[in-house]
Short mmCIF file of C-alpha atoms and ligand atoms in Angstrom, two decimals:
data_model
loop_
_atom_site.label_atom_id
_atom_site.label_comp_id
_atom_site.label_asym_id
_atom_site.label_seq_id
_atom_site.Cartn_x
_atom_site.Cartn_y
_atom_site.Cartn_z
CA MET A 17 7.34 17.02 33.22
CA THR A 18 4.23 16.90 35.28
CA SER A 19 3.26 13.85 37.28
CA ARG A 20 -0.38 14.28 36.30
CA THR A 21 -1.92 11.28 34.57
CA CYS A 22 -3.08 11.85 31.03
CA LEU A 23 -5.31 9.98 28.60
CA SER A 24 -5.07 10.90 24.95
CA ILE A 25 -8.22 10.13 22.95
CA ILE A 26 -7.50 10.08 19.24
CA LEU A 27 -10.52 10.29 16.95
CA ALA A 28 -10.08 8.22 13.83
CA ALA A 29 -13.45 6.71 13.02
CA GLY A 30 -14.17 8.75 9.90
CA GLU A 31 -13.91 7.30 6.43
CA GLY A 32 -12.10 10.16 4.74
CA THR A 33 -14.07 9.92 1.49
CA ARG A 34 -12.08 12.72 -0.09
CA MET A 35 -8.91 10.61 -0.03
CA LYS A 36 -10.60 8.38 -2.64
CA SER A 37 -8.88 5.36 -1.19
CA ALA A 38 -9.47 1.80 -0.06
CA LEU A 39 -7.14 2.56 2.84
CA PRO A 40 -8.61 4.33 5.90
CA LYS A 41 -7.56 7.97 5.71
CA VAL A 42 -5.45 8.06 8.85
CA LEU A 43 -3.34 5.12 7.65
CA HIS A 44 -1.99 7.13 4.73
CA GLN A 45 1.62 7.84 5.48
CA ILE A 46 3.80 10.81 6.14
CA ALA A 47 7.52 10.07 6.13
CA GLY A 48 6.74 6.37 5.94
CA LEU A 49 4.54 6.34 9.04
CA PRO A 50 0.71 6.40 9.16
CA MET A 51 -0.50 9.91 9.97
CA VAL A 52 -2.34 8.67 13.04
CA ALA A 53 0.95 7.22 14.32
CA HIS A 54 2.43 10.74 14.17
CA VAL A 55 -0.48 11.86 16.35
CA VAL A 56 0.22 9.03 18.81
CA LYS A 57 3.88 10.04 18.95
CA ALA A 58 2.98 13.65 19.71
CA ALA A 59 0.59 12.52 22.46
CA GLU A 60 3.29 10.35 24.01
CA THR A 61 5.85 13.14 23.81
CA ALA A 62 3.33 15.43 25.52
CA GLY A 63 3.22 12.93 28.37
CA ALA A 64 0.07 10.92 27.63
CA THR A 65 0.22 7.92 29.92
CA ASP A 66 -2.53 6.09 28.01
CA ILE A 67 -3.89 6.25 24.47
CA ALA A 68 -7.47 5.52 23.39
CA LEU A 69 -7.97 5.16 19.65
CA VAL A 70 -11.54 5.67 18.47
CA ILE A 71 -12.04 3.70 15.29
CA GLY A 72 -15.02 2.89 13.08
CA HIS A 73 -14.46 2.88 9.35
CA GLY A 74 -12.02 0.07 8.46
CA ALA A 75 -11.89 -0.98 12.12
CA ASP A 76 -10.13 -4.31 11.48
CA GLU A 77 -7.43 -2.73 9.39
CA MET A 78 -7.03 0.05 11.92
CA ARG A 79 -6.74 -2.38 14.81
CA LYS A 80 -4.11 -4.38 12.98
CA ALA A 81 -2.10 -1.29 12.10
CA ALA A 82 -2.39 0.04 15.66
CA GLU A 83 -0.76 -3.12 17.02
CA LYS A 84 2.39 -1.90 15.28
CA PHE A 85 2.41 1.84 15.84
CA ALA A 86 0.62 1.99 19.19
CA PRO A 87 0.80 -1.45 20.82
CA ARG A 88 -0.25 -0.05 24.19
CA ALA A 89 -3.27 1.85 22.89
CA GLY A 90 -6.79 0.76 23.68
CA THR A 91 -9.13 0.70 20.69
CA PHE A 92 -12.78 1.76 20.95
CA VAL A 93 -15.24 1.29 18.14
CA GLN A 94 -17.70 4.06 17.35
CA GLU A 95 -20.39 2.13 15.47
CA GLN A 96 -22.25 5.16 14.11
CA ARG A 97 -20.62 8.49 13.27
CA LEU A 98 -22.83 10.85 15.24
CA GLY A 99 -20.28 13.60 15.82
CA THR A 100 -17.04 14.38 17.61
CA ALA A 101 -18.51 14.38 21.14
CA HIS A 102 -20.19 11.04 20.42
CA ALA A 103 -16.83 9.76 19.18
CA VAL A 104 -15.03 10.83 22.35
CA LEU A 105 -17.71 9.07 24.41
CA ALA A 106 -16.94 5.81 22.59
CA ALA A 107 -13.95 5.79 24.94
CA ARG A 108 -16.20 6.36 27.97
CA ASN A 109 -14.76 3.36 29.83
CA ALA A 110 -11.24 4.72 29.46
CA ILE A 111 -12.28 8.22 30.63
CA ALA A 112 -14.10 6.68 33.59
CA LYS A 113 -10.85 5.22 34.91
CA GLY A 114 -10.12 8.72 36.13
CA TYR A 115 -7.29 10.80 34.68
CA ASP A 116 -6.05 14.24 35.63
CA ASP A 117 -5.91 15.35 31.98
CA ILE A 118 -7.73 14.26 28.85
CA LEU A 119 -6.24 15.26 25.49
CA VAL A 120 -8.61 14.99 22.56
CA MET A 121 -6.84 14.82 19.23
CA PHE A 122 -7.76 14.06 15.62
CA GLY A 123 -6.08 11.22 13.74
CA ASP A 124 -5.94 13.34 10.60
CA THR A 125 -3.95 16.21 12.10
CA PRO A 126 -0.48 14.70 11.99
CA LEU A 127 1.80 17.73 12.37
CA ILE A 128 0.56 18.74 15.80
CA ASP A 129 3.58 19.39 17.92
CA ALA A 130 3.97 18.13 21.43
CA ALA A 131 4.81 21.61 22.75
CA ALA A 132 1.31 22.89 21.91
CA LEU A 133 -0.22 19.94 23.74
CA GLY A 134 2.10 20.43 26.68
CA ALA A 135 1.10 24.10 26.88
CA ALA A 136 -2.57 23.11 26.95
CA ARG A 137 -1.91 20.58 29.73
CA ALA A 138 -0.07 23.23 31.72
CA LYS A 139 -3.27 25.32 31.72
CA LEU A 140 -5.21 22.36 33.12
CA ALA A 141 -2.65 22.12 35.90
CA GLU A 142 -3.45 25.76 36.71
CA GLY A 143 -7.09 24.82 37.23
CA VAL A 144 -8.61 25.57 33.83
CA ALA A 145 -11.30 23.01 32.93
CA VAL A 146 -11.16 23.13 29.12
CA VAL A 147 -8.31 24.33 26.90
CA VAL A 148 -8.93 24.59 23.17
CA ILE A 149 -6.00 24.76 20.78
CA GLY A 150 -6.73 27.47 18.26
CA PHE A 151 -4.99 28.64 15.11
CA ARG A 152 -5.35 31.20 12.35
CA PRO A 153 -5.62 29.41 9.00
CA PRO A 154 -5.13 31.47 5.82
CA ASN A 155 -8.66 30.47 4.86
CA PRO A 156 -10.89 29.85 7.91
CA SER A 157 -13.78 28.46 5.90
CA GLY A 158 -14.96 25.09 7.27
CA TYR A 159 -13.49 25.55 10.74
CA GLY A 160 -15.27 26.26 14.00
CA ARG A 161 -14.75 29.89 15.13
CA LEU A 162 -13.50 30.69 18.62
CA LEU A 163 -15.63 33.26 20.44
CA GLU A 164 -13.67 35.00 23.20
CA LYS A 165 -14.52 37.52 25.86
CA SER A 166 -11.92 39.12 28.15
CA GLY A 167 -9.37 36.36 27.67
CA LYS A 168 -11.85 33.53 28.19
CA LEU A 169 -13.29 31.27 25.54
CA THR A 170 -17.06 31.51 25.63
CA ALA A 171 -18.05 29.28 22.71
CA ILE A 172 -16.96 27.51 19.54
CA ARG A 173 -19.35 28.07 16.69
CA GLU A 174 -19.30 25.60 13.81
CA GLU A 175 -19.26 27.45 10.50
CA LYS A 176 -22.70 26.19 9.52
CA ASP A 177 -24.13 27.62 12.73
CA CYS A 178 -22.29 30.98 12.55
CA THR A 179 -23.88 34.39 12.14
CA GLU A 180 -22.33 36.56 9.43
CA GLU A 181 -20.41 38.51 12.09
CA GLU A 182 -19.04 35.33 13.68
CA ARG A 183 -17.95 33.98 10.32
CA LYS A 184 -15.50 36.91 10.02
CA ILE A 185 -13.49 35.67 13.01
CA GLY A 186 -10.06 34.36 11.94
CA PHE A 187 -9.20 32.51 15.14
CA CYS A 188 -10.37 28.92 14.63
CA ASN A 189 -10.63 25.61 16.40
CA ALA A 190 -7.70 23.42 15.38
CA GLY A 191 -9.56 20.43 16.77
CA MET A 192 -7.35 19.59 19.72
CA MET A 193 -8.54 20.07 23.26
CA ALA A 194 -7.32 19.44 26.76
CA VAL A 195 -10.09 18.70 29.24
CA SER A 196 -9.89 18.24 32.97
CA GLY A 197 -10.49 14.55 33.65
CA ARG A 198 -12.58 15.41 36.66
CA HIS A 199 -15.15 17.23 34.54
CA ALA A 200 -14.85 15.42 31.20
CA LEU A 201 -17.74 12.92 31.40
CA ASP A 202 -20.07 15.42 32.97
CA LEU A 203 -19.39 17.92 30.18
CA LEU A 204 -19.62 15.37 27.37
CA ASP A 205 -22.89 13.93 28.67
CA GLY A 206 -24.35 17.42 28.49
CA VAL A 207 -23.87 17.68 24.71
CA GLY A 208 -26.99 17.52 22.53
CA ASN A 209 -27.44 17.47 18.77
CA ALA A 210 -29.66 20.49 18.09
CA ASN A 211 -27.51 22.11 15.40
CA ALA A 212 -27.28 22.52 11.62
CA LYS A 213 -25.74 19.08 11.14
CA GLY A 214 -27.71 17.22 13.80
CA GLU A 215 -24.43 15.95 15.30
CA TYR A 216 -23.09 15.75 18.83
CA TYR A 217 -20.40 18.42 18.70
CA LEU A 218 -17.41 18.13 21.02
CA THR A 219 -17.10 21.88 20.67
CA ASP A 220 -20.32 22.35 22.66
CA ILE A 221 -18.52 21.49 25.89
CA VAL A 222 -17.08 25.01 25.83
CA GLU A 223 -20.48 26.62 26.42
CA ILE A 224 -21.50 23.86 28.83
CA ALA A 225 -18.37 24.41 30.93
CA ASN A 226 -18.97 28.18 30.92
CA ALA A 227 -22.54 27.66 32.10
CA LYS A 228 -21.21 25.61 34.99
CA GLY A 229 -18.88 28.48 35.92
CA LEU A 230 -15.73 26.57 34.91
CA ASP A 231 -12.70 28.25 33.34
CA VAL A 232 -12.26 27.81 29.58
CA VAL A 233 -9.41 29.28 27.52
CA ALA A 234 -7.92 29.02 24.04
CA THR A 235 -4.22 28.71 23.26
CA GLU A 236 -2.73 29.34 19.85
CA ALA A 237 -0.68 26.97 17.72
CA GLY A 238 1.04 27.70 14.41
CA TYR A 239 -1.01 27.02 11.29
CA GLU A 240 1.27 24.20 10.17
CA ASN A 241 0.82 22.32 13.43
CA ALA A 242 -2.92 22.18 13.00
CA LEU A 243 -3.13 21.27 9.33
CA GLY A 244 -5.90 18.71 8.87
CA ILE A 245 -5.62 16.21 6.02
CA ASN A 246 -8.71 15.58 3.92
CA ASN A 247 -7.32 14.76 0.48
CA ARG A 248 -4.06 13.71 -1.12
CA ALA A 249 -3.07 17.26 -2.01
CA GLU A 250 -3.16 18.12 1.70
CA LEU A 251 -1.31 14.88 2.43
CA ALA A 252 1.49 16.05 0.14
CA GLU A 253 1.43 19.48 1.78
CA ALA A 254 1.85 17.89 5.19
CA GLU A 255 4.64 15.67 3.87
CA ALA A 256 6.42 18.75 2.52
CA ILE A 257 6.14 20.55 5.87
CA TRP A 258 7.38 17.47 7.73
CA GLN A 259 10.35 17.06 5.37
CA LYS A 260 11.26 20.72 5.65
CA ARG A 261 11.31 20.49 9.45
CA ARG A 262 13.35 17.28 9.41
CA ARG A 263 15.92 18.62 6.96
CA ARG A 264 16.46 21.66 9.11
CA GLU A 265 16.79 19.49 12.21
CA ALA A 266 19.39 17.32 10.41
CA MET A 267 21.39 20.34 9.27
CA LEU A 268 21.33 21.92 12.73
CA ALA A 269 22.57 18.59 14.10
CA GLY A 270 25.64 18.75 11.86
CA VAL A 271 24.61 16.98 8.66
CA THR A 272 25.43 18.71 5.37
CA LEU A 273 22.61 18.66 2.84
CA ILE A 274 23.81 20.28 -0.36
CA ALA A 275 20.29 20.60 -1.77
CA PRO A 276 18.05 20.00 1.25
CA GLU A 277 14.81 20.33 -0.69
CA THR A 278 15.72 17.19 -2.67
CA VAL A 279 16.53 14.89 0.26
CA TYR A 280 13.73 12.77 1.76
CA PHE A 281 13.83 11.38 5.27
CA SER A 282 11.71 8.73 6.94
CA HIS A 283 10.24 9.14 10.40
CA ASP A 284 13.06 7.03 11.89
CA THR A 285 16.10 8.04 9.82
CA GLU A 286 19.26 8.57 11.86
CA VAL A 287 22.20 10.46 10.39
CA GLY A 288 25.44 11.26 12.22
CA GLN A 289 27.44 14.44 12.36
CA ASP A 290 29.60 15.48 9.42
CA THR A 291 27.83 13.18 7.03
CA ILE A 292 27.40 14.81 3.65
CA VAL A 293 24.28 14.08 1.65
CA GLU A 294 24.32 15.09 -2.00
CA PRO A 295 21.17 16.01 -3.94
CA ASN A 296 18.29 13.60 -4.58
CA VAL A 297 18.85 11.05 -1.88
CA PHE A 298 15.91 9.06 -0.47
CA PHE A 299 15.92 7.48 2.98
CA GLY A 300 13.26 4.79 3.35
CA PRO A 301 12.40 3.41 6.79
CA GLY A 302 15.00 1.86 9.08
CA VAL A 303 18.15 3.68 7.99
CA LYS A 304 20.97 4.42 10.44
CA ILE A 305 23.93 6.41 9.13
CA ALA A 306 26.95 7.14 11.32
CA GLY A 307 29.09 10.25 11.10
CA GLY A 308 31.48 11.29 8.34
CA VAL A 309 29.68 9.28 5.69
CA LYS A 310 29.38 10.53 2.12
CA ILE A 311 26.14 9.76 0.32
CA HIS A 312 26.43 10.77 -3.29
CA ALA A 313 23.57 11.93 -5.48
CA PHE A 314 20.59 9.78 -6.45
CA SER A 315 21.06 7.05 -3.88
CA HIS A 316 18.13 5.11 -2.39
CA LEU A 317 18.53 3.59 1.07
CA GLU A 318 16.14 1.47 3.10
CA GLY A 319 16.70 -0.69 6.19
CA ALA A 320 20.43 -0.05 5.97
CA THR A 321 23.07 0.50 8.65
CA VAL A 322 26.15 2.44 7.64
CA ALA A 323 29.25 2.95 9.79
CA ALA A 324 31.55 5.95 9.94
CA ASN A 325 33.29 7.29 6.85
CA ALA A 326 31.65 4.90 4.43
CA ASP A 327 31.04 6.14 0.91
CA ILE A 328 27.82 5.47 -1.00
CA GLY A 329 26.76 6.13 -4.57
CA PRO A 330 26.11 8.02 -6.74
CA TYR A 331 23.13 5.92 -7.82
CA ALA A 332 23.56 3.26 -5.13
CA ARG A 333 20.70 1.21 -3.76
CA LEU A 334 20.98 -0.14 -0.23
CA ARG A 335 18.10 -2.49 0.51
CA PRO A 336 17.03 -3.90 3.90
CA GLY A 337 19.76 -5.75 5.76
CA SER A 338 22.61 -3.81 4.15
CA ASP A 339 25.29 -3.32 6.75
CA LEU A 340 28.31 -1.25 5.77
CA ALA A 341 31.31 -1.16 8.09
CA ALA A 342 33.67 1.79 8.46
CA LYS A 343 35.16 3.11 5.23
CA ALA A 344 33.30 0.60 3.09
CA LYS A 345 32.58 1.84 -0.41
CA VAL A 346 29.48 1.05 -2.45
CA GLY A 347 29.60 2.85 -5.76
CA ASN A 348 27.40 3.65 -8.73
CA PHE A 349 24.68 1.26 -9.87
CA VAL A 350 25.40 -1.15 -7.07
CA GLU A 351 22.56 -2.90 -5.24
CA VAL A 352 23.16 -4.39 -1.81
CA LYS A 353 20.62 -6.51 0.07
CA ASN A 354 20.98 -8.43 3.33
CA ALA A 355 24.74 -8.24 3.17
CA ARG A 356 27.57 -7.03 5.31
CA ILE A 357 30.29 -5.06 3.58
CA GLU A 358 33.19 -5.13 6.04
CA ALA A 359 35.69 -2.40 6.80
CA GLY A 360 37.31 -0.81 3.80
CA ALA A 361 35.83 -3.26 1.30
CA LYS A 362 35.03 -1.80 -2.12
CA VAL A 363 32.09 -2.60 -4.35
CA ASN A 364 32.50 0.20 -6.79
CA HIS A 365 30.44 -0.36 -9.91
CA LEU A 366 27.47 -2.15 -11.47
CA THR A 367 27.14 -4.99 -9.01
CA TYR A 368 24.56 -6.97 -7.04
CA ILE A 369 25.55 -8.19 -3.59
CA GLY A 370 22.70 -10.06 -1.92
CA ASP A 371 22.75 -12.49 1.04
CA ALA A 372 26.48 -12.14 1.45
CA ARG A 373 29.47 -11.05 3.44
CA VAL A 374 32.24 -9.11 1.76
CA GLY A 375 35.30 -9.36 4.00
CA ALA A 376 37.43 -6.42 5.09
CA GLY A 377 39.46 -4.82 2.33
CA ALA A 378 38.04 -7.09 -0.39
CA ASN A 379 37.65 -5.62 -3.87
CA ILE A 380 34.64 -6.54 -5.95
CA GLY A 381 35.05 -5.78 -9.65
CA ALA A 382 32.47 -4.15 -11.90
CA GLY A 383 29.58 -6.33 -12.94
CA THR A 384 29.94 -8.93 -10.20
CA ILE A 385 26.74 -10.74 -9.31
CA THR A 386 26.08 -12.91 -6.28
CA CYS A 387 23.65 -15.43 -7.74
CA ASN A 388 21.73 -15.91 -4.51
CA TYR A 389 18.41 -17.25 -5.76
CA ASP A 390 17.55 -20.37 -7.75
CA GLY A 391 13.89 -19.49 -8.08
CA TYR A 392 13.03 -21.31 -4.84
CA SER A 393 15.51 -20.54 -2.09
CA LYS A 394 18.10 -17.94 -1.18
CA PHE A 395 21.74 -18.90 -0.59
CA PHE A 396 24.68 -17.18 1.04
CA THR A 397 27.95 -16.02 -0.47
CA ASP A 398 30.85 -15.58 1.91
CA ILE A 399 33.76 -13.57 0.54
CA GLY A 400 36.89 -13.53 2.68
CA ALA A 401 38.97 -10.55 3.72
CA GLY A 402 41.24 -9.15 1.04
CA ALA A 403 39.68 -11.24 -1.71
CA PHE A 404 39.73 -9.89 -5.25
CA VAL A 405 36.83 -10.65 -7.56
CA GLY A 406 37.58 -9.79 -11.19
CA SER A 407 35.00 -7.88 -13.24
CA ASN A 408 31.92 -9.55 -14.63
CA SER A 409 32.03 -12.59 -12.40
CA SER A 410 29.03 -14.63 -11.30
CA LEU A 411 29.36 -16.06 -7.80
CA VAL A 412 26.86 -18.91 -7.61
CA ALA A 413 25.72 -19.38 -4.01
CA PRO A 414 26.07 -21.19 -1.70
CA LEU A 415 29.70 -20.25 -2.02
CA LYS A 416 32.72 -19.47 0.08
CA LEU A 417 35.77 -17.58 -1.14
CA GLY A 418 38.63 -17.78 1.36
CA ASP A 419 40.62 -14.79 2.55
CA GLY A 420 42.80 -13.43 -0.20
CA ALA A 421 41.16 -15.55 -2.90
CA TYR A 422 41.60 -14.23 -6.42
CA ILE A 423 38.85 -14.67 -9.02
CA ALA A 424 39.68 -14.15 -12.68
CA SER A 425 37.46 -11.73 -14.60
CA GLY A 426 34.43 -13.14 -16.34
CA SER A 427 34.30 -16.24 -14.17
CA VAL A 428 31.27 -18.26 -13.20
CA ILE A 429 32.30 -19.62 -9.82
CA THR A 430 30.28 -22.56 -8.52
CA GLU A 431 32.74 -24.19 -6.14
CA ASP A 432 34.37 -22.86 -3.00
CA VAL A 433 37.78 -21.24 -3.48
CA PRO A 434 40.35 -21.72 -0.71
CA GLU A 435 42.39 -18.97 0.88
CA ASP A 436 44.86 -17.24 -1.46
CA ALA A 437 43.92 -19.47 -4.40
CA LEU A 438 43.40 -18.18 -7.95
CA ALA A 439 40.25 -19.44 -9.66
CA PHE A 440 39.23 -19.26 -13.31
CA GLY A 441 35.71 -20.19 -14.25
CA ARG A 442 35.61 -19.48 -17.96
CA ALA A 443 36.58 -20.91 -21.36
CA ARG A 444 40.20 -20.43 -22.37
CA GLN A 445 40.98 -17.79 -24.95
CA LYS A 446 42.05 -18.95 -28.40
CA THR A 447 44.20 -16.57 -30.54
CA LEU A 448 44.82 -17.28 -34.26
CA PRO A 449 47.70 -15.14 -35.69
CA GLY A 450 46.91 -13.36 -38.99
CA LYS A 451 43.35 -14.69 -39.06
CA GLY A 452 41.85 -11.27 -38.38
CA LYS A 453 43.36 -9.77 -41.49
CA GLU A 454 42.33 -12.78 -43.60
CA LEU A 455 38.74 -12.48 -42.38
CA ARG A 456 38.61 -8.77 -43.13
CA GLU A 457 39.83 -9.26 -46.71
CA ARG A 458 37.35 -12.03 -47.32
CA ARG A 459 34.44 -9.91 -46.07
CA ALA A 460 35.57 -6.89 -48.14
CA SER A 461 35.76 -8.81 -51.42
CA ALA A 462 32.41 -10.47 -50.75
CA ALA A 463 30.82 -7.03 -50.26
CA LYS A 464 32.14 -5.76 -53.65
CA LYS A 465 30.34 -8.48 -55.60
C1 LIG B 9 -14.00 19.75 13.61
C2 LIG B 9 -14.48 20.73 14.68
C3 LIG B 9 -14.21 22.15 14.20
C4 LIG B 9 -12.74 22.31 13.89
C5 LIG B 9 -12.27 21.26 12.90
C6 LIG B 9 -10.79 21.28 12.80
C7 LIG B 9 -16.36 19.70 15.85
C8 LIG B 9 -17.83 19.68 15.99
N1 LIG B 9 -15.88 20.55 14.92
O1 LIG B 9 -14.84 19.96 12.47
O2 LIG B 9 -14.59 23.09 15.19
O3 LIG B 9 -12.48 23.60 13.39
O4 LIG B 9 -12.63 19.95 13.35
O5 LIG B 9 -10.35 20.41 11.80
O6 LIG B 9 -15.67 19.02 16.57
N2 LIG B 9 -14.88 11.77 13.91
C9 LIG B 9 -15.20 10.55 14.43
N3 LIG B 9 -16.52 10.25 14.63
C10 LIG B 9 -17.52 11.12 14.35
C11 LIG B 9 -17.17 12.37 13.81
C12 LIG B 9 -15.84 12.67 13.60
O7 LIG B 9 -14.34 9.74 14.71
O8 LIG B 9 -18.67 10.77 14.59
C13 LIG B 9 -13.46 12.10 13.70
C14 LIG B 9 -13.14 12.23 12.22
O9 LIG B 9 -12.67 11.00 11.68
C15 LIG B 9 -12.03 13.26 12.24
C16 LIG B 9 -12.35 14.12 13.46
O10 LIG B 9 -13.20 13.35 14.26
O11 LIG B 9 -10.74 12.69 12.46
C17 LIG B 9 -12.99 15.45 13.09
O12 LIG B 9 -14.23 15.23 12.48
P1 LIG B 9 -14.74 16.10 11.26
O13 LIG B 9 -16.09 15.62 10.87
O14 LIG B 9 -13.71 16.17 10.22
O15 LIG B 9 -14.91 17.53 11.95
P2 LIG B 9 -14.95 18.93 11.24
O16 LIG B 9 -16.27 19.14 10.64
O17 LIG B 9 -13.76 19.09 10.38
CA1 LIG B 10 -12.20 17.72 9.32
#
């Protein structure tokens, strides 16, 4: 890594009308993280020492969101949207601090990979003044075209300003640029707005730099890295690309995905080696899975921590605060929330465990419910190690079952049960010999009449 200082300016002032949304465009999520946060991540990975976020539309919401995903970023408001160069200059005070490298990025281009940015910075280190990241989209319409001459970039022509010849060029401006900090303000201040749109185009700095005799080049990034999001169809396309990359990364790191195209990761999902994930599993944010775990089909996990060799699903739901110890088992149609399932404990079928501890080796029968909520407050259920809870029991919290406690099936347990005790919490069964037959005969003769 270079020791050069680097400011990343991320443009995110636009409204994104085509999203048809109350939410600012760049706050729409990919893998559970706002797209602009993906851009911030890429900038940081590429070595940006500081981040300047240029906001405008939905500024308050943006500022609030940025506190979470980029707490160190400075925010700069662009009051009027007069073009991309004008937007960059909203961060004039940040640029003026003096950086070796300036990276200009767009908040709506979330798949940009840090390597492409790093490559552009490397050119600056060689003495190039402006590096434009180019790409070859399948359909170049709408993009600025890169005009090159003997390996140098001479101009970027916005489509609306292109001649017919220029419009045929397939090499386009992806929108990202690396600019030498020494020249940045000088170049930006030279931009005017005499063009088809009457905007201050960032892209004009290419010709300005050339006129000053500075070196300008284009690098090339893969199409997917430069995909810009304008509507929800493109958002879904970007999500699909992100998921495809992440699945591959997981598999190459030793995770088995039986049907990778059906497994969805979040930006922060961690999965250990030799874990097997069956089809149709969804990882929401905050999931950490150790190695050797089996996650059966159709399970939904969020905010859960799972230790080695645990077994989950099929059709399990782990909600935030679920903490499964080694070899714990959470089976089909079981919901767990804010609960620790200790080593080897089994919660196999049709159960809700919320605000609870299930001690090591305990066995929770089908249909058990921890009644943790009285409509006002939440209460804790503490189940000791080796306890056995018979099927269809309601455990009314606050409640403590001692180690080895035994709960009879169908119980409603409202009082603590000491260690190794057996508790019944149900009406006694009454059996009347011969009465079944008598009843049947009576019903049959009544039906004949
Ligand atoms: C821009 C480039 C074009 C490139 C394309 C890649 C310019 C002049 N053109 O065109 O060469 O091929 O991106 O996608 O730079 N923004 C602001 N304030 C403004 C204007 C824009 O913050 O006043 C932000 C937008 O929110 C957006 C980004 O800058 O995130 C790009 O602006 P947009 O108007 O979409 O530029 P394009 O016309 O797509
Ligand atoms: Ca655009």
